[in-house]
Short mmCIF file of C-alpha atoms in Angstrom, two decimals:
data_model
loop_
_atom_site.label_atom_id
_atom_site.label_comp_id
_atom_site.label_asym_id
_atom_site.label_seq_id
_atom_site.Cartn_x
_atom_site.Cartn_y
_atom_site.Cartn_z
CA MET A 1 -3.33 -53.36 76.90
CA ALA A 2 -2.57 -56.05 79.58
CA LYS A 3 -3.05 -59.75 78.97
CA ALA A 4 -4.13 -62.18 81.69
CA ALA A 5 -1.34 -64.07 83.46
CA PRO A 6 -0.82 -67.71 82.35
CA HIS A 7 -2.53 -70.36 84.47
CA GLY A 8 -0.46 -71.70 87.35
CA LYS A 9 2.22 -68.96 87.13
CA ASN A 10 2.51 -65.94 89.30
CA GLU A 11 3.91 -63.57 86.65
CA PRO A 12 2.83 -60.04 85.93
CA PRO A 13 0.87 -59.55 82.70
CA LYS A 14 2.66 -58.33 79.59
CA VAL A 15 1.80 -54.79 78.47
CA ILE A 16 1.64 -54.06 74.70
CA VAL A 17 1.67 -50.39 73.73
CA VAL A 18 0.27 -49.49 70.25
CA LYS A 19 1.32 -46.04 68.93
CA LYS A 20 -0.67 -44.45 66.10
CA ILE A 21 1.11 -41.77 64.06
CA THR A 22 -1.09 -39.42 62.04
CA VAL A 23 0.68 -37.98 58.96
CA VAL A 24 -0.70 -34.77 57.49
CA ALA A 25 -0.83 -35.20 53.72
CA GLY A 26 1.60 -32.97 51.85
CA GLY A 27 2.81 -30.95 54.80
CA HIS A 28 5.33 -28.32 53.82
CA HIS A 29 6.08 -30.41 50.70
CA GLY A 30 2.70 -29.55 49.05
CA GLY A 31 2.40 -27.90 45.55
CA ALA A 32 0.07 -24.95 46.31
CA TRP A 33 2.98 -22.51 46.79
CA LYS A 34 4.37 -23.46 43.38
CA VAL A 35 1.18 -22.29 41.66
CA ALA A 36 1.29 -19.00 43.52
CA TYR A 37 4.97 -18.54 42.65
CA ALA A 38 4.31 -19.27 38.96
CA ASP A 39 1.55 -16.65 38.95
CA PHE A 40 3.90 -14.15 40.58
CA VAL A 41 6.68 -14.81 38.03
CA THR A 42 4.21 -14.48 35.15
CA ALA A 43 2.92 -11.18 36.52
CA MET A 44 6.47 -9.87 36.94
CA MET A 45 7.36 -10.90 33.39
CA ALA A 46 4.31 -9.08 32.04
CA PHE A 47 5.22 -6.04 34.15
CA PHE A 48 8.82 -5.89 32.88
CA LEU A 49 7.58 -6.45 29.30
CA LEU A 50 5.30 -3.45 29.72
CA LEU A 51 8.20 -1.35 31.04
CA TRP A 52 10.32 -2.42 28.06
CA LEU A 53 7.58 -1.49 25.59
CA LEU A 54 7.16 1.92 27.20
CA GLY A 55 10.88 2.58 26.94
CA ALA A 56 11.50 1.14 23.46
CA THR A 57 8.60 2.74 21.56
CA ASN A 58 7.62 6.27 20.65
CA GLU A 59 4.26 7.92 21.19
CA LYS A 60 2.92 6.95 17.76
CA GLN A 61 3.89 3.29 18.21
CA ARG A 62 2.35 3.18 21.69
CA LYS A 63 -0.89 4.57 20.31
CA GLY A 64 -0.89 1.90 17.60
CA ILE A 65 -0.41 -0.85 20.20
CA ALA A 66 -3.20 0.59 22.34
CA ASP A 67 -5.53 0.79 19.33
CA TYR A 68 -4.76 -2.85 18.51
CA PHE A 69 -6.05 -4.01 21.89
CA ALA A 70 -8.95 -1.54 22.03
CA PRO A 71 -12.44 -3.03 21.46
CA THR A 72 -14.20 -2.06 18.24
CA LEU A 73 -17.85 -2.17 19.21
CA LEU A 74 -19.41 0.72 17.34
CA ASP A 75 -23.02 -0.29 17.60
CA ASN A 76 -24.96 -3.47 18.16
CA ARG A 77 -28.06 -3.01 16.01
CA SER A 78 -28.27 -6.46 14.59
CA LEU A 79 -31.10 -8.96 14.59
CA GLY A 80 -30.76 -11.72 17.17
CA ILE A 81 -27.34 -10.73 18.51
CA GLY A 82 -26.77 -9.86 22.15
CA GLY A 83 -26.07 -11.11 25.65
CA ASN A 84 -27.82 -13.77 27.68
CA GLY A 85 -29.87 -11.41 29.86
CA PRO A 86 -33.35 -10.11 29.16
CA ALA A 87 -31.89 -6.82 27.92
CA GLY A 88 -29.17 -8.41 25.83
CA GLY A 89 -26.44 -7.72 28.36
CA GLU A 90 -27.38 -4.04 28.60
CA SER A 91 -29.15 -2.03 31.23
CA VAL A 92 -32.83 -1.32 30.74
CA LEU A 93 -31.99 2.34 30.02
CA SER A 94 -29.37 1.61 27.36
CA GLU A 95 -30.08 2.51 23.73
CA ASN A 96 -27.73 -0.25 22.60
CA LYS A 97 -30.52 -2.75 21.90
CA LEU A 98 -29.72 -5.77 19.81
CA GLY A 99 -32.82 -6.71 17.88
CA PRO A 100 -36.19 -8.19 18.79
CA LYS A 101 -34.62 -11.30 20.34
CA ALA A 102 -31.72 -9.72 22.16
CA GLY A 103 -31.34 -12.39 24.83
CA GLN A 104 -30.85 -15.37 22.52
CA ALA A 105 -27.31 -14.77 21.28
CA ASN A 106 -23.94 -14.58 22.99
CA LYS A 107 -22.02 -12.20 20.75
CA GLN A 108 -22.24 -8.52 20.00
CA ALA A 109 -22.16 -7.15 16.49
CA ILE A 110 -19.28 -5.09 15.14
CA MET A 111 -20.97 -2.78 12.68
CA ILE A 112 -21.61 0.86 11.81
CA LYS A 113 -24.52 2.57 13.47
CA ALA A 114 -27.58 2.82 11.26
CA GLY A 115 -27.76 6.24 9.61
CA SER A 116 -24.19 7.12 10.53
CA ALA A 117 -22.00 9.04 8.09
CA GLY A 118 -18.92 7.11 9.18
CA GLY A 119 -15.56 8.35 10.36
CA PRO A 120 -12.93 10.41 8.53
CA MET A 121 -12.16 8.98 5.10
CA GLN A 122 -8.45 8.20 4.92
CA GLY A 123 -6.20 5.72 3.16
CA PHE A 124 -8.10 4.72 0.02
CA GLY A 125 -10.89 7.23 0.76
CA ASP A 126 -11.41 10.55 -0.97
CA LYS A 127 -8.97 12.22 1.43
CA GLY A 128 -6.45 9.40 1.60
CA SER A 129 -2.78 9.57 0.72
CA LEU A 130 -3.21 6.69 -1.75
CA ARG A 131 -5.49 8.71 -3.97
CA SER A 132 -5.28 12.25 -5.31
CA SER A 133 -7.74 14.61 -3.68
CA ARG A 134 -10.17 16.52 -5.88
CA ALA A 135 -8.41 19.77 -5.08
CA VAL A 136 -5.04 18.35 -6.16
CA GLN A 137 -6.50 16.93 -9.38
CA ASP A 138 -8.20 20.22 -10.23
CA GLU A 139 -4.94 22.08 -9.69
CA ASP A 140 -3.07 19.55 -11.84
CA ARG A 141 -5.60 19.90 -14.66
CA LYS A 142 -5.10 23.67 -14.68
CA ASN A 143 -1.33 23.22 -14.76
CA PHE A 144 -1.65 20.66 -17.57
CA ALA A 145 -3.71 23.09 -19.68
CA LYS A 146 -1.10 25.84 -19.18
CA LEU A 147 1.70 23.40 -20.01
CA LYS A 148 0.02 22.30 -23.23
CA ALA A 149 -0.50 25.89 -24.38
CA GLU A 150 3.10 26.85 -23.52
CA VAL A 151 4.70 23.87 -25.28
CA MET A 152 2.63 24.30 -28.43
CA ARG A 153 3.38 28.05 -28.47
CA LYS A 154 7.12 27.39 -28.23
CA ILE A 155 6.98 24.77 -30.97
CA ALA A 156 5.08 27.11 -33.27
CA ALA A 157 7.53 29.96 -32.54
CA THR A 158 10.55 27.83 -33.44
CA LYS A 159 10.83 27.66 -37.21
CA ALA A 160 12.89 24.48 -37.18
CA LEU A 161 10.33 22.67 -35.01
CA ALA A 162 7.08 24.15 -36.29
CA LYS A 163 6.68 21.28 -38.75
CA LEU A 164 6.86 18.82 -35.85
CA GLY A 165 3.81 20.25 -34.09
CA LYS A 166 1.58 17.64 -35.68
CA HIS A 167 3.72 14.91 -34.11
CA VAL A 168 2.86 16.04 -30.58
CA ARG A 169 -0.48 15.12 -29.03
CA PHE A 170 -1.85 15.92 -25.56
CA THR A 171 -4.43 13.52 -24.10
CA MET A 172 -6.08 13.54 -20.67
CA THR A 173 -6.20 10.07 -19.10
CA PRO A 174 -7.31 8.72 -15.69
CA ASP A 175 -3.62 8.74 -14.69
CA GLY A 176 -2.85 12.29 -15.80
CA MET A 177 -1.89 14.10 -19.02
CA ARG A 178 -0.17 12.01 -21.69
CA ILE A 179 2.14 13.67 -24.23
CA ASP A 180 2.54 11.43 -27.29
CA LEU A 181 5.53 12.00 -29.59
CA ILE A 182 4.43 10.19 -32.75
CA ASP A 183 6.18 9.05 -35.93
CA ASP A 184 4.58 8.94 -39.37
CA ALA A 185 5.49 7.74 -42.84
CA ASP A 186 7.65 10.83 -43.49
CA TYR A 187 9.29 11.33 -40.11
CA SER A 188 10.79 9.22 -37.36
CA MET A 189 11.98 10.45 -33.96
CA PHE A 190 14.65 7.74 -33.84
CA ALA A 191 17.06 6.45 -36.43
CA LEU A 192 15.55 3.38 -38.07
CA GLY A 193 15.79 0.33 -35.81
CA THR A 194 17.85 2.15 -33.15
CA THR A 195 17.40 4.07 -29.89
CA ALA A 196 19.29 7.15 -31.12
CA LEU A 197 17.18 10.33 -31.12
CA GLU A 198 17.23 12.40 -34.30
CA SER A 199 18.48 15.96 -33.89
CA ASP A 200 15.06 17.62 -34.28
CA ALA A 201 13.45 15.05 -32.01
CA SER A 202 16.05 15.72 -29.32
CA LYS A 203 15.24 19.44 -29.49
CA LEU A 204 11.53 18.62 -29.27
CA VAL A 205 12.01 16.46 -26.16
CA GLY A 206 14.17 19.21 -24.67
CA MET A 207 11.34 21.69 -25.24
CA VAL A 208 8.93 19.33 -23.50
CA ALA A 209 11.40 19.06 -20.62
CA ALA A 210 11.50 22.85 -20.30
CA GLY A 211 7.71 22.89 -20.08
CA ILE A 212 7.32 20.18 -17.44
CA ARG A 213 10.41 21.16 -15.42
CA GLU A 214 8.48 23.59 -13.23
CA THR A 215 5.78 21.07 -12.33
CA ALA A 216 5.97 18.59 -9.44
CA ASN A 217 4.11 15.69 -11.04
CA PRO A 218 5.63 12.18 -11.26
CA ILE A 219 6.50 11.08 -14.80
CA MET A 220 5.86 7.81 -16.61
CA ILE A 221 7.46 7.06 -19.99
CA ARG A 222 6.32 4.24 -22.29
CA GLY A 223 7.90 3.21 -25.57
CA HIS A 224 5.74 1.82 -28.41
CA THR A 225 6.65 0.24 -31.75
CA ASP A 226 4.84 -0.99 -34.82
CA SER A 227 4.61 -4.69 -35.65
CA VAL A 228 7.39 -4.77 -38.26
CA PRO A 229 9.61 -7.69 -37.12
CA PHE A 230 13.39 -7.78 -36.94
CA GLY A 231 15.48 -10.24 -38.94
CA ASP A 232 17.03 -11.85 -35.88
CA PRO A 233 14.81 -11.32 -32.80
CA ARG A 234 17.56 -12.69 -30.57
CA ALA A 235 19.78 -9.72 -31.41
CA MET A 236 17.05 -7.06 -31.37
CA ASN A 237 13.27 -7.17 -31.07
CA ASN A 238 10.40 -4.75 -30.54
CA TRP A 239 10.46 -5.21 -26.76
CA MET A 240 14.09 -4.16 -26.56
CA LEU A 241 13.53 -1.33 -29.03
CA ALA A 242 10.52 0.08 -27.16
CA SER A 243 12.29 -0.11 -23.80
CA GLY A 244 15.48 1.43 -25.18
CA ARG A 245 13.61 4.35 -26.75
CA ALA A 246 11.74 5.00 -23.50
CA GLU A 247 15.06 5.09 -21.65
CA ALA A 248 16.62 7.35 -24.30
CA THR A 249 13.71 9.77 -23.82
CA ARG A 250 14.23 9.66 -20.04
CA ARG A 251 17.90 10.53 -20.45
CA ARG A 252 17.05 13.49 -22.70
CA LEU A 253 14.46 14.75 -20.20
CA ALA A 254 17.03 14.42 -17.43
CA LEU A 255 19.48 16.51 -19.50
CA GLY A 256 16.68 19.07 -19.77
CA GLY A 257 16.62 19.49 -15.98
CA ILE A 258 14.09 16.89 -14.82
CA PRO A 259 15.20 15.46 -11.42
CA GLU A 260 15.74 11.70 -11.23
CA ALA A 261 13.25 11.37 -8.36
CA ARG A 262 10.36 12.43 -10.59
CA PHE A 263 10.63 9.43 -12.91
CA ASN A 264 8.01 6.98 -11.66
CA ARG A 265 8.07 4.27 -14.35
CA ILE A 266 10.02 3.61 -17.55
CA GLU A 267 8.76 0.75 -19.71
CA GLY A 268 8.44 -0.59 -23.21
CA VAL A 269 5.29 -2.31 -24.44
CA ALA A 270 6.49 -3.15 -27.99
CA ASP A 271 3.50 -3.38 -30.38
CA ARG A 272 0.97 -4.52 -27.75
CA GLU A 273 -0.90 -1.19 -27.55
CA PRO A 274 -1.14 0.13 -31.13
CA MET A 275 -2.59 3.56 -31.77
CA ILE A 276 -3.89 2.36 -35.14
CA ALA A 277 -5.35 -0.97 -34.08
CA LYS A 278 -6.62 -1.93 -37.53
CA ASP A 279 -3.12 -1.67 -38.99
CA PRO A 280 -0.44 -2.80 -36.49
CA MET A 281 2.33 -1.96 -39.00
CA ASP A 282 1.22 1.65 -39.41
CA PRO A 283 4.25 3.88 -38.63
CA ARG A 284 2.09 6.05 -36.35
CA ASN A 285 2.14 3.18 -33.87
CA ARG A 286 5.81 4.08 -33.28
CA ARG A 287 5.70 6.61 -30.48
CA VAL A 288 6.93 7.56 -27.04
CA ALA A 289 4.32 8.52 -24.45
CA VAL A 290 5.39 10.86 -21.62
CA THR A 291 2.64 10.98 -18.96
CA LEU A 292 2.50 13.57 -16.21
CA LEU A 293 0.80 11.63 -13.42
CA TYR A 294 -1.55 13.19 -10.91
CA ARG A 295 0.18 13.98 -7.65
CA PRO A 296 -0.78 11.73 -4.72
CA GLY A 297 -2.87 13.33 -2.00
CA THR A 298 -1.98 13.58 1.68
CA PHE A 299 -3.97 12.74 4.79
CA GLY A 300 -6.39 15.47 5.76
CA GLN A 301 -6.42 17.35 2.45
#
């Protein structure tokens, strides 16, 4: 832009040049590429994590991981639950209708189809490994009946032990068959106040061991006492006595050929579960209970 020359002077006008520089915001210093790079790195991390999982797991573990992420939508028959559309998120031909007001809810129901018999019963079901199957229980009951007859026959055939037959009782329980070896006023399996088996009692336990040796059932042993107290409970008490007698019975069964792995539980309950509840001091409350437990079932049986 030229200004007019000053008055009375013959000078050329001064020229002032104004330059305008337009700066593009950000330019190559912008942050858009950083977002794209972060997405790329995240995707690569997920990809290498997937490769690691495929290489570090077996087929069963991979199936478990896949099942964990699989949707569990069995059926959607539920009142007022569905998508936002007029058909509840379904096509007009779908049978997966969601109640009379299907378009008013946003979630689908996770439930069993009406009238369905359900899937295979496993785990705690009738065919689960955590519960004996009916077939296994029936087989165990037959084996228990044979065992009872065999043990009683052997006791009766042994003159020295025939008198002890009345001290042996067989009882079916929800856990299996319980064999009670019971004292009375005239006979005690253990020396008074000790965990030492009497000679005849040791032979009797050995005969029981011979009978149950061929079975595969887990074994539980519980020691019981009467309520007669000890002079100094700090030195010996009914809890210690019951537990010690249960362990002594386990050792005698082990000497009779019972494998260590079959012993499931060894415990003493003192006088807390008397057989003669009305008289806790009755000597018949002194007993050792050997229970043949039902065998656990397996998946698919």
